[in-house]
Structures are given as structure tokens and as C-alpha cells.
Coordinates of C-alpha atoms in Angstrom, one line a residue:
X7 CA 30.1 133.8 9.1
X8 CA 32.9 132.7 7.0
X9 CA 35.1 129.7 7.9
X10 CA 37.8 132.5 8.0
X11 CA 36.2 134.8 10.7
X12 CA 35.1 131.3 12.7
X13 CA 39.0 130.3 12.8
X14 CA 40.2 133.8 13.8
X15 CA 37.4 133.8 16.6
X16 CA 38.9 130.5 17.8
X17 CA 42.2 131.6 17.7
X18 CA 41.5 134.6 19.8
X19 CA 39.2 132.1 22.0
X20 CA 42.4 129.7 22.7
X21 CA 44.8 132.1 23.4
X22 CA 42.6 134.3 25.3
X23 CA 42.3 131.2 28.1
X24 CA 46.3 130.4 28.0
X25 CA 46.2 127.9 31.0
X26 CA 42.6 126.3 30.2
X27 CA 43.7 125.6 26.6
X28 CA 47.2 124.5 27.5
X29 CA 45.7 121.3 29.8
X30 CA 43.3 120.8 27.1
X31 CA 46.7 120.4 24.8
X32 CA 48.8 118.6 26.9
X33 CA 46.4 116.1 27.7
X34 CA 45.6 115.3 24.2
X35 CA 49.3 115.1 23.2
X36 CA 49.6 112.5 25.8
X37 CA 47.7 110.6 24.6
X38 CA 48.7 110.7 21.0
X39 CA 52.1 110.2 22.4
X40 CA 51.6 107.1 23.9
X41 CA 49.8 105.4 21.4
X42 CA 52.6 106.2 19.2
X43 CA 55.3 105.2 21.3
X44 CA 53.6 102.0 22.1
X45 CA 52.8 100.7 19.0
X46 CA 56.2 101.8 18.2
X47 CA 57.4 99.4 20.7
X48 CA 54.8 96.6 19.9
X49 CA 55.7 96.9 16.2
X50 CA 59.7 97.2 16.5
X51 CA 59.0 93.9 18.7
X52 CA 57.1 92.5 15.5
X53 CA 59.8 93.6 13.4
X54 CA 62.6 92.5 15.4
X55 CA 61.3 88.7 16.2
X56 CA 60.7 88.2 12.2
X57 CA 64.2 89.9 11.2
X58 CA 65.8 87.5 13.6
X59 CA 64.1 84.6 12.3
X60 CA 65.0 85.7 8.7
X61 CA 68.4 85.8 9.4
X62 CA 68.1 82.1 9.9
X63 CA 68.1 81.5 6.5
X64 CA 66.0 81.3 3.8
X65 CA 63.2 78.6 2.3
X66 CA 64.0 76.5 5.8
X67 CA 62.0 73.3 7.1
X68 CA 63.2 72.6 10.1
X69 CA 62.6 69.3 11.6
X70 CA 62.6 68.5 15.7
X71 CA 62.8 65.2 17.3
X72 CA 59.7 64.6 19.1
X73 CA 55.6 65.2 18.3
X74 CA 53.8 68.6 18.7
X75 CA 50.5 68.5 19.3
X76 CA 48.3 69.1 16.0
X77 CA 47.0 72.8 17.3
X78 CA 49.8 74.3 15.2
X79 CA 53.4 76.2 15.8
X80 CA 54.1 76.4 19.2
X81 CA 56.9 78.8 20.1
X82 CA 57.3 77.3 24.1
X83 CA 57.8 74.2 22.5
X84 CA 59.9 75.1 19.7
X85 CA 62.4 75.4 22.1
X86 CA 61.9 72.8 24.1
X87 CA 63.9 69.5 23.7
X88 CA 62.7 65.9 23.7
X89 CA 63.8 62.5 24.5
X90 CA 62.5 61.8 21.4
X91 CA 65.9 60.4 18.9
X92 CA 66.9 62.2 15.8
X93 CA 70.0 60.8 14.2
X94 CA 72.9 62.0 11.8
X95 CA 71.8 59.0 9.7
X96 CA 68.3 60.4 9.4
X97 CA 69.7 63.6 8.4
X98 CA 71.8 61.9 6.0
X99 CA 68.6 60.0 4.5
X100 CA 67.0 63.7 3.4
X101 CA 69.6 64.9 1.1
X102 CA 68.1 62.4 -1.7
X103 CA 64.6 64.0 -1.4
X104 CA 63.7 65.7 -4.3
X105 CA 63.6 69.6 -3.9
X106 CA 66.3 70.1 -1.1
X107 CA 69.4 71.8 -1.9
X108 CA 71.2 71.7 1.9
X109 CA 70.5 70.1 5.0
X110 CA 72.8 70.5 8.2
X111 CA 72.1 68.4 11.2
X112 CA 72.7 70.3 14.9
X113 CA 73.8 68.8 17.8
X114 CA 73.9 72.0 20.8
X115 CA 75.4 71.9 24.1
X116 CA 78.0 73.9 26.4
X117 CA 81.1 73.3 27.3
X118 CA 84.7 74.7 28.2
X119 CA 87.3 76.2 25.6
X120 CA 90.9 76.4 27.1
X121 CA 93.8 78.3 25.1
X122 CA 96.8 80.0 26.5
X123 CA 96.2 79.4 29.8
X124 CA 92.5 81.5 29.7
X125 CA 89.3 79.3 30.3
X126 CA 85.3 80.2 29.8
X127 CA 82.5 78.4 28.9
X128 CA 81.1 78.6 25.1
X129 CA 78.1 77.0 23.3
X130 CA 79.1 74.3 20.8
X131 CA 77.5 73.6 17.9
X132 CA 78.2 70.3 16.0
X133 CA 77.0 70.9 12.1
X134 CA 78.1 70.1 8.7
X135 CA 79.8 71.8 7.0
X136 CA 76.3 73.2 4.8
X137 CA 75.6 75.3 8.1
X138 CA 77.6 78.0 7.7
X139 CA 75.8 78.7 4.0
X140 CA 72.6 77.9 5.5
X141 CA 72.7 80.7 8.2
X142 CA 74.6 83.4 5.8
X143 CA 77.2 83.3 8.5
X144 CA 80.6 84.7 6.5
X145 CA 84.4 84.1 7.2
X146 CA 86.9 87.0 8.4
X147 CA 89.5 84.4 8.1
X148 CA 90.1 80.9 7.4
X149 CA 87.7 78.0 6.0
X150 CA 84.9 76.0 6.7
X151 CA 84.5 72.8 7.9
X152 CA 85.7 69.8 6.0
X153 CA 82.7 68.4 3.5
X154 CA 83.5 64.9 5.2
X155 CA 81.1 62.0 6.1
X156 CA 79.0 63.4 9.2
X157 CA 80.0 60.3 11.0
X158 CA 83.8 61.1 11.0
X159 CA 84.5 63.5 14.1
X160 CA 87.7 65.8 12.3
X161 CA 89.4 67.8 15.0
X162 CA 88.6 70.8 13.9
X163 CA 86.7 74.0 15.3
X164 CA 85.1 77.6 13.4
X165 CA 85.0 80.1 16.7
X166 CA 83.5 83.6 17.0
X167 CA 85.1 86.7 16.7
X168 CA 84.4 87.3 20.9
X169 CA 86.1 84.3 21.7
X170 CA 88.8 84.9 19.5
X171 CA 89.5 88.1 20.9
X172 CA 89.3 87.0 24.5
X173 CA 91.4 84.0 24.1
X174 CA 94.1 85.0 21.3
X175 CA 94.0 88.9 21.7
X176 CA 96.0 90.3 18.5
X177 CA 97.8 87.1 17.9
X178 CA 96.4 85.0 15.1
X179 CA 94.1 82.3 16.1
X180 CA 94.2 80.6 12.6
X181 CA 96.2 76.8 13.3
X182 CA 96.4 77.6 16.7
X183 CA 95.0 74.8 19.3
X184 CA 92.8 74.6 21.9
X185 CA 90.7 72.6 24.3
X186 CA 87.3 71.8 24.0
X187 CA 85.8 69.7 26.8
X188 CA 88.4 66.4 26.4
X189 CA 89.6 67.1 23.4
X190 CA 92.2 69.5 21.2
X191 CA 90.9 71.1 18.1
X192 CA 92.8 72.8 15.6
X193 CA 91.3 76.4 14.6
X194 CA 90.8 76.5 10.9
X195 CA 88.4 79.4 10.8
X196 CA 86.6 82.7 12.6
X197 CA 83.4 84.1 12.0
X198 CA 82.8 87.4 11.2
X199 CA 81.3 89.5 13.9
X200 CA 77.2 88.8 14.4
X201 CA 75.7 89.8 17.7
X202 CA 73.2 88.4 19.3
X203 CA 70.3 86.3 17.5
X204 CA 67.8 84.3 19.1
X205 CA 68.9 84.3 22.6
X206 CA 72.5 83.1 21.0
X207 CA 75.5 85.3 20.9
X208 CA 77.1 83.9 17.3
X209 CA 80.3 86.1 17.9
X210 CA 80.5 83.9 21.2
X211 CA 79.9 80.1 19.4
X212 CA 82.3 77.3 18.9
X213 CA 81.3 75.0 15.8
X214 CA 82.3 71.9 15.1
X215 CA 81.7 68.6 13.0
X216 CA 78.5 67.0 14.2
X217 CA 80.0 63.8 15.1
X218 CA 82.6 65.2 17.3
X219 CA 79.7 67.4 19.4
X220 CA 77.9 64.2 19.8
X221 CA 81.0 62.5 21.6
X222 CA 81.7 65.4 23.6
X223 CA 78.1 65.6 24.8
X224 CA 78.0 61.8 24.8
X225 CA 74.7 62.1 22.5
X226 CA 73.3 60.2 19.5
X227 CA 70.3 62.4 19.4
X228 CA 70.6 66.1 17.1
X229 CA 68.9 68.7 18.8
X230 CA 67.8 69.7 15.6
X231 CA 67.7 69.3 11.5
X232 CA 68.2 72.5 8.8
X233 CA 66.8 71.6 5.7
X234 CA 66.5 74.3 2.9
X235 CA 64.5 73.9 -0.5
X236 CA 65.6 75.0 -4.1
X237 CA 62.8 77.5 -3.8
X238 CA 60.4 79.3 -1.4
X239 CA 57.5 77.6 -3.6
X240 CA 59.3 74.0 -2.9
X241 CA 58.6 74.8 0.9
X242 CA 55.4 72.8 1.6
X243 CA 56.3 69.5 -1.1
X244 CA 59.3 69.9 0.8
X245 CA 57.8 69.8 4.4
X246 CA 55.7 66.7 3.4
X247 CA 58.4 64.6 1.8
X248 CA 60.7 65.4 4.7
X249 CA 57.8 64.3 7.7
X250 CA 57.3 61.4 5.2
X251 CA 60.7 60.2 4.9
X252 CA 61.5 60.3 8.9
X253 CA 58.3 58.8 9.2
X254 CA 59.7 55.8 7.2
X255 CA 62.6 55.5 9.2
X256 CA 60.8 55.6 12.4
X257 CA 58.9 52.6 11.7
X258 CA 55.8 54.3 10.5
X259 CA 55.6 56.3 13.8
X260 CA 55.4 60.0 13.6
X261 CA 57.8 61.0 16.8
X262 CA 59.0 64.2 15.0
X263 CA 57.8 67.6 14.2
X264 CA 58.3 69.0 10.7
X265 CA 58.1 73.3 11.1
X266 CA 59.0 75.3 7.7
X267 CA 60.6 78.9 8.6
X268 CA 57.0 80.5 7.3
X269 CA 54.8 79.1 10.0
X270 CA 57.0 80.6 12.8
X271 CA 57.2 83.7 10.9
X272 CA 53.7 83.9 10.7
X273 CA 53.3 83.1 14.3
X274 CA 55.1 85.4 15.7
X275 CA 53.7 88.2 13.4
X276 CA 50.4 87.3 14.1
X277 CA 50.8 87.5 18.2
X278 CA 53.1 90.8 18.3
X279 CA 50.9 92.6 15.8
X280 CA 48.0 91.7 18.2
X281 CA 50.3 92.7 21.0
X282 CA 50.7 96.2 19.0
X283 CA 46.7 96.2 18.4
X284 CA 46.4 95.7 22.2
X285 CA 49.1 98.2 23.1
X286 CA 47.5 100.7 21.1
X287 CA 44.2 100.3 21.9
X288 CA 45.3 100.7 25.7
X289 CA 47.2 104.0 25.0
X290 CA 43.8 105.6 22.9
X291 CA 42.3 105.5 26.2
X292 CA 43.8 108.3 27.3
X293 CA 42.4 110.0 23.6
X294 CA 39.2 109.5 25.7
X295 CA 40.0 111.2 28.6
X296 CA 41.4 114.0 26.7
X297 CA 38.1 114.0 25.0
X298 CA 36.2 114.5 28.4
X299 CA 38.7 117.3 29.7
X300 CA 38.0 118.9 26.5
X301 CA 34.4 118.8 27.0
X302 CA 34.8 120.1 30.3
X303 CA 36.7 123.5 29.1
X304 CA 34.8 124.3 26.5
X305 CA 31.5 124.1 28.9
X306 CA 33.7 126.1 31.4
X307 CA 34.2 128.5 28.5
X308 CA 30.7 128.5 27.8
X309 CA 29.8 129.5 31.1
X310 CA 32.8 132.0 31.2
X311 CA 31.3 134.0 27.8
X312 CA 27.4 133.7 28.0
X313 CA 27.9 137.7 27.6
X314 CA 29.6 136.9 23.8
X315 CA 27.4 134.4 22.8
X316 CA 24.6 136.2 23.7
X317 CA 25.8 140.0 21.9
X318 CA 26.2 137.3 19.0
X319 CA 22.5 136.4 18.9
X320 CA 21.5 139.8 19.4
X321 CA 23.4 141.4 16.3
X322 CA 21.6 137.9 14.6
X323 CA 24.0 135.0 14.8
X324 CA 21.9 131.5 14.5
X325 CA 22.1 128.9 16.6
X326 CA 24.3 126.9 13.8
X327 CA 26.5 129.7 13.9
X328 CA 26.9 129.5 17.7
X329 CA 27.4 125.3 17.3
X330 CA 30.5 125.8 14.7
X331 CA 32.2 128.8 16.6
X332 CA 32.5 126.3 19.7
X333 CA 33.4 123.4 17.5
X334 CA 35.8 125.3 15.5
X335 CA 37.5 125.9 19.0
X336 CA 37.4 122.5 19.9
X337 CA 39.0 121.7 16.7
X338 CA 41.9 123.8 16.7
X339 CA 42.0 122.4 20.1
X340 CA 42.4 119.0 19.3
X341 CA 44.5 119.7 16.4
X342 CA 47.4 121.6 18.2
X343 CA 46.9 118.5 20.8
X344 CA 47.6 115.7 18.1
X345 CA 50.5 117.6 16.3
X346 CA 52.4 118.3 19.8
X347 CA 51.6 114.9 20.7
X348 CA 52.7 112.9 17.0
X349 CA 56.2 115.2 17.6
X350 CA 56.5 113.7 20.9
X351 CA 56.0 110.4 20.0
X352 CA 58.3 110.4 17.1
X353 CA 60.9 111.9 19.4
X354 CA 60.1 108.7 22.2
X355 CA 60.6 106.4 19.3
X356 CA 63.7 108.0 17.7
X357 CA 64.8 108.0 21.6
X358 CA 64.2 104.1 22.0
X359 CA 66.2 103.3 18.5
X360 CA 68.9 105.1 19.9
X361 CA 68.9 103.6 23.3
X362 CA 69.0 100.3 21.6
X363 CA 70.2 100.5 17.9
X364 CA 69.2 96.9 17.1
X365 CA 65.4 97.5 17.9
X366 CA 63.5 99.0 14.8
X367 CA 61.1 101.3 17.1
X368 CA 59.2 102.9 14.2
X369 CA 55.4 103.7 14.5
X370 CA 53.4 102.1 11.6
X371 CA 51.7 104.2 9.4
X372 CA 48.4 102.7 10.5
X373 CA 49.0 103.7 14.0
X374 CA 50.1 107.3 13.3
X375 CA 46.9 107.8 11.2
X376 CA 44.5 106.4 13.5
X377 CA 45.7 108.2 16.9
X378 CA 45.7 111.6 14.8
X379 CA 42.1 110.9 13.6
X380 CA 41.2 109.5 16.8
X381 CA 42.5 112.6 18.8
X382 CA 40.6 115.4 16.0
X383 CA 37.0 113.4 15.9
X384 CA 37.3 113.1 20.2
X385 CA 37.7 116.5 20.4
X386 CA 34.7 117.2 18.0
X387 CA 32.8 114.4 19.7
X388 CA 33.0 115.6 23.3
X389 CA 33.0 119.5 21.5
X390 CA 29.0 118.9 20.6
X391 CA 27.9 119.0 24.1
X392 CA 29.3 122.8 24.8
X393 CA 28.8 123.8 21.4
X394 CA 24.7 122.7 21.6
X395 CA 24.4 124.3 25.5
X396 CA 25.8 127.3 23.7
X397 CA 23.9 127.2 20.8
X398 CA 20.8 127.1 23.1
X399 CA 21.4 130.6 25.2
X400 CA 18.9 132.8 25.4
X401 CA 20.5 135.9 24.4
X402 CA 18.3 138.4 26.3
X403 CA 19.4 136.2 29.8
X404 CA 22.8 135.8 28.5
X405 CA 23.1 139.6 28.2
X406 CA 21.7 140.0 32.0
X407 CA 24.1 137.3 33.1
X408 CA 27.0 139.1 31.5

């Protein structure tokens, strides 16, 4: 029989059974569905975490005051802060290492902005004046921090474009004064509009000069220390001359942890693109259950036509015939299963980047691939067992049945 004649008996097969082969359908494109829309997820997670981090900067060490264990990058403790001292003086000392183009030293904490008679609290970041380069942050008005000594606290303040708005409304925050914690600042510059980054709103910051966020928060220790190399190959000499030099300064004791922006890239791409692995394995198995339901029709349908299978072997169809006629079915199947179900996925995921625009929600390639493959070989898999029962009919008691 010619592969033509085998798809047109299928075709007549599928449609003849409307309801039967609509389950077997929907339950496949379920399944393709949901692997698709959750590795969607799992890989816009991926893709979000390591975009954020990007937007750091680039060719970063970061240094943190206190000693992670030697198992590697920790993210928990990455964020976590230490009694452990890190000083402006020690992030003085690194701008003579060889291979470091910037370094800005941060000193976080919260505190209240007052202006015009409104009052909320804002994060306050004390940096030098190399920060605002470092994290590709850009101007809508005024000018950056004063390239003073770090020491020397200038009454001065950069502010977000929220808290501009909330506290100065149309009129022109540039020279104007306000209060931060116990002290008046003069506004010499707003930040273009950010968003969110890292768990911190940039359109919502206050920065200052280091050494006046250390009074304010009554603090000699930085919370952290930006350092970026000439190049992204100068990253690991880098790394080791800046762990070295701290070390020195420390008395020979090595109470800080030296990161570079590549390690926690790496982490975080290795443990969501495991997440999405896990995700997606979940999600194929309801390929396998689709699988099973298929199996189930077609021996229904095999039960339902022992008069056409056996008419076939009387006019001289061979068993292999018989096998490939049921497979074909099972095929066509599993195919109309996987394209309804890739649509739907692709329309889940275009739903998600819509829902939230800054979440890249796109299925890898991988994925697509392997539940489309994984749906078509299922359905042939769990097709053998019909197509062999089928194959096996005696035609003379498939007649008398019929």
C-alpha cells in the first residue's frame, strides 16, 4: 500500500471517531503546552536573573567584607552582611593595582528624604563618584558627584526620577534642598528613569558621597567594594591582586570575600537552567500519559473495526501492512496533538511577556524541539501495542465478529 493510500486511510480513521480522536489531541497538546510554557518560565527566569546582573556593569570583582566558605559563590550569602570591616581606605588602596580602571566603594542603608513639606523613606547609597559609570546609570539632568577625596563628606545628593517626581512634581529639582536623615543636601543631579534591578528600585535611590552615608549611618564599614578591570581577560589577575592586597591590609588575615561578576553569572545560570531541565522534565510527564490514552483509543479502535482489518487480510493485506495502517493513525495523531499543543504554548508564553513585559518568557529552542519529538515518538511508542494486536487478527474470526 502506498504511503499515500496509508495517510488517506488514517485521515478517514481520525475523523471517522471525532470525539475518540479529539481526547487523544487534546491530551497530547497539553502536554506539549506545558512543557513549553514552563521552560518558558524556567528559561525567562534564567534570562532575567543574568540580564539583571549584566546591567551591573561590566568586567566587575566585587569584594565583600567578611569570609565565605571555600565551597564556591553562594547567592544567600551574597547578600548577607557581616561584622566583618571594609574601609574607604581599603578601597582607596586598590586603585594602584595594576589592571583596574574604576573602583567605587558602597556604603547602603535607609533613611528619610524631606522636601517641601512631603516625607518618605528612600535607600541611600554612599559611592564615589566612579559609580554612576560603573553601573551605566545615565543623567536626565544635572552632574555627578564631585571627584573629591572619599573621606570628605560634600553635601550633595544624585536622586531618582520617582522621588523626584513625588517630591518636586513639575518644579525643577536641580539646586533645590532637602533633608536627608540630619542633614541638608543640595540636588545637583537626577537619574534617568531605571526600574527595578535586583530587589532595588534605582528610580527610587538617593546617592551620595561615601563619606557622608557613613556618618549618617554612623558606619566605618562599606557594605561593599566595585572594582572593574581594563578588560574581561584582566578579570581573574584582577581578582587575585585585589584578595591579595586586602589581605595585606588585614594583617595577613583573609576576612573578605573577593566574587568577580562571572562566578555569579555562572551561578545563577547553572541553577535556573537546572530549574528549566526540572520544570520541563515535570511537564513531559503528561507526554506520557497522552502516550497511554493514545494507546488506549487506538486498541478501542481496534476492537471497534476487527470487520476492516479483517476484509483487509482477506483481499491480501500483510500483517506489516496492518502494523503501519494503525501506526500511521497514531501518527497523524500525535502530530495534530503537538502542533495544537506548540500553538498553545507559544500563545501561554507570548501571554506571560505581556502580563509582565520585563520577563523574557521565550521557550528555548531545545525545549520546543524535544517536546515535539517527545510527543510524535510517544505516540508511535504506545501506537505498537494496537498496531501488533491488529496486525495479529485472524481474518476469517474478524469477519464473523464483524
Amino acid at each position: 500500500m502506498r504511503l499515500a493510500d496509508r495517510l488517506h486511510f488514517a485521515r478517514a480513521a481520525v475523523t471517522g471517531a471525532p470525539w475518540r480522536s479529539a481526547l487523544s489531541v487534546l491530551a497530547m497538546s497539553i502536554g506539549v503546552a506545558a512543557v513549553v510554557v514552563l521552560t518558558a518560565l524556567g528559561d525567562g527566569a534564567r534570562r532575567y536573573v543574568v540580564g539583571q546582573f549584566s546591567a551591573i556593569g561590566t568586567n566587575l570583582v566585587i569584594a565583600l567584607p567578611g569570609r565565605t566558605g571555600t565551597g564556591g559563590f553562594n547567592p544567600a550569602t551574597a547578600i548577607t552582611s557581616t561584622p566583618r570591616d571594609l574601609t574607604v581606605d581599603d578601597a582607596a588602596s586598590l586603585l594602584r593595582l595594576p589592571g583596574v580602571r574604576r573602583v567605587a566603594p558602597l556604603a547602603v542603608g535607609t533613611s528619610e528624604i524631606a522636601a517641601n513639606g512631603r516625607l518618605r523613606e528612600v535607600m541611600v547609597v554612599g559611592v564615589s563618584s566612579s559609580y554612576v559609570p560603573m553601573r551605566n546609570f545615565e543623567l536626565a539632568q544635572g552632574q555627578n558627584l564631585p571627584d573629591d577625596d572619599w573621606n570628605r563628606a560634600a553635601p550633595v545628593a544624585l536622586i531618582g526620577d520617582k522621588i523626584r517626581e513625588e517630591l518636586f512634581g513639575p518644579t525643577p529639582a536641580l539646586g533645590q534642598l532637602v533633608r536627608v536623615g540630619d542633614r541638608r543636601l543640595r540636588i545637583i543631579g537626577v537619574l534617568k528613569p531605571v526600574g527595578q534591578g535586583l530587589g532595588m528600585n534605582t528610580d527610587e535611590l538617593v546617592i551620595v558621597p561615601v563619606a557622608l552615608a557613613q556618618a549618617l549611618f554612623n558606619s566605618n564599614t562599606l557594605f561593599r567594594v566595585l572594582i572593574e578591570a581594563n578588560s574581561r581577560p584582566a578579570i581573574p589577575e584582577v581578582r587575585e591582586r585585589v584578595l591579595q592586597r586586602l589581605k595585606e591590609r588585614h594583617r595577613g588575615e583573609e576576612d573578605v570575600t573577593v566574587i568577580t561578576q562571572d562566578a555569579v553569572l555562572a551561578t545563577f545560570d547553572r541553577l535556573l537552567g537546572a530549574l528549566t531541565l526540572a520544570v520541563g522534565g515535570i511537564a513531559a510527564i503528561s507526554l506520557a500519559v497522552a502516550g497511554i490514552l493514545v494507546m488506549n483509543v487506538m486498541l478501542v479502535a481496534v476492537t471497534q473495526r476487527t470487520g476492516e482489518i479483517g476484509l483487509l487480510k482477506a483481499l491480501g493485506a500483510p500483517a506489516r501492512t496492518i502494523r503501519r495502517l494503525f501506526l500511521s493513525e497514531a501518527a497523524m495523531l500525535s502530530a495534530l496533538g503537538a502542533l495544537l499543543g506548540y500553538l498553545l504554548g507559544q500563545a501561554g508564553a507570548f501571554l506571560l511577556r505581556q502580563l509582565f513585559p520585563v520577563f523574557p518568557a521565550y521557550a528555548p529552542d531545545w525545549a520546543v524541539f524535544a517536546a515535539l519529538a517527545t510527543a510524535l515518538l510517544t505516540g508511535l511508542l504506545f501506537g505498537v501495542l494496537p498496531a501488533r494486536r491488529a496486525a495479529r487478527l485472524d481474518p476469517v474470526e474478524a469477519l464473523m465478529k464483524h
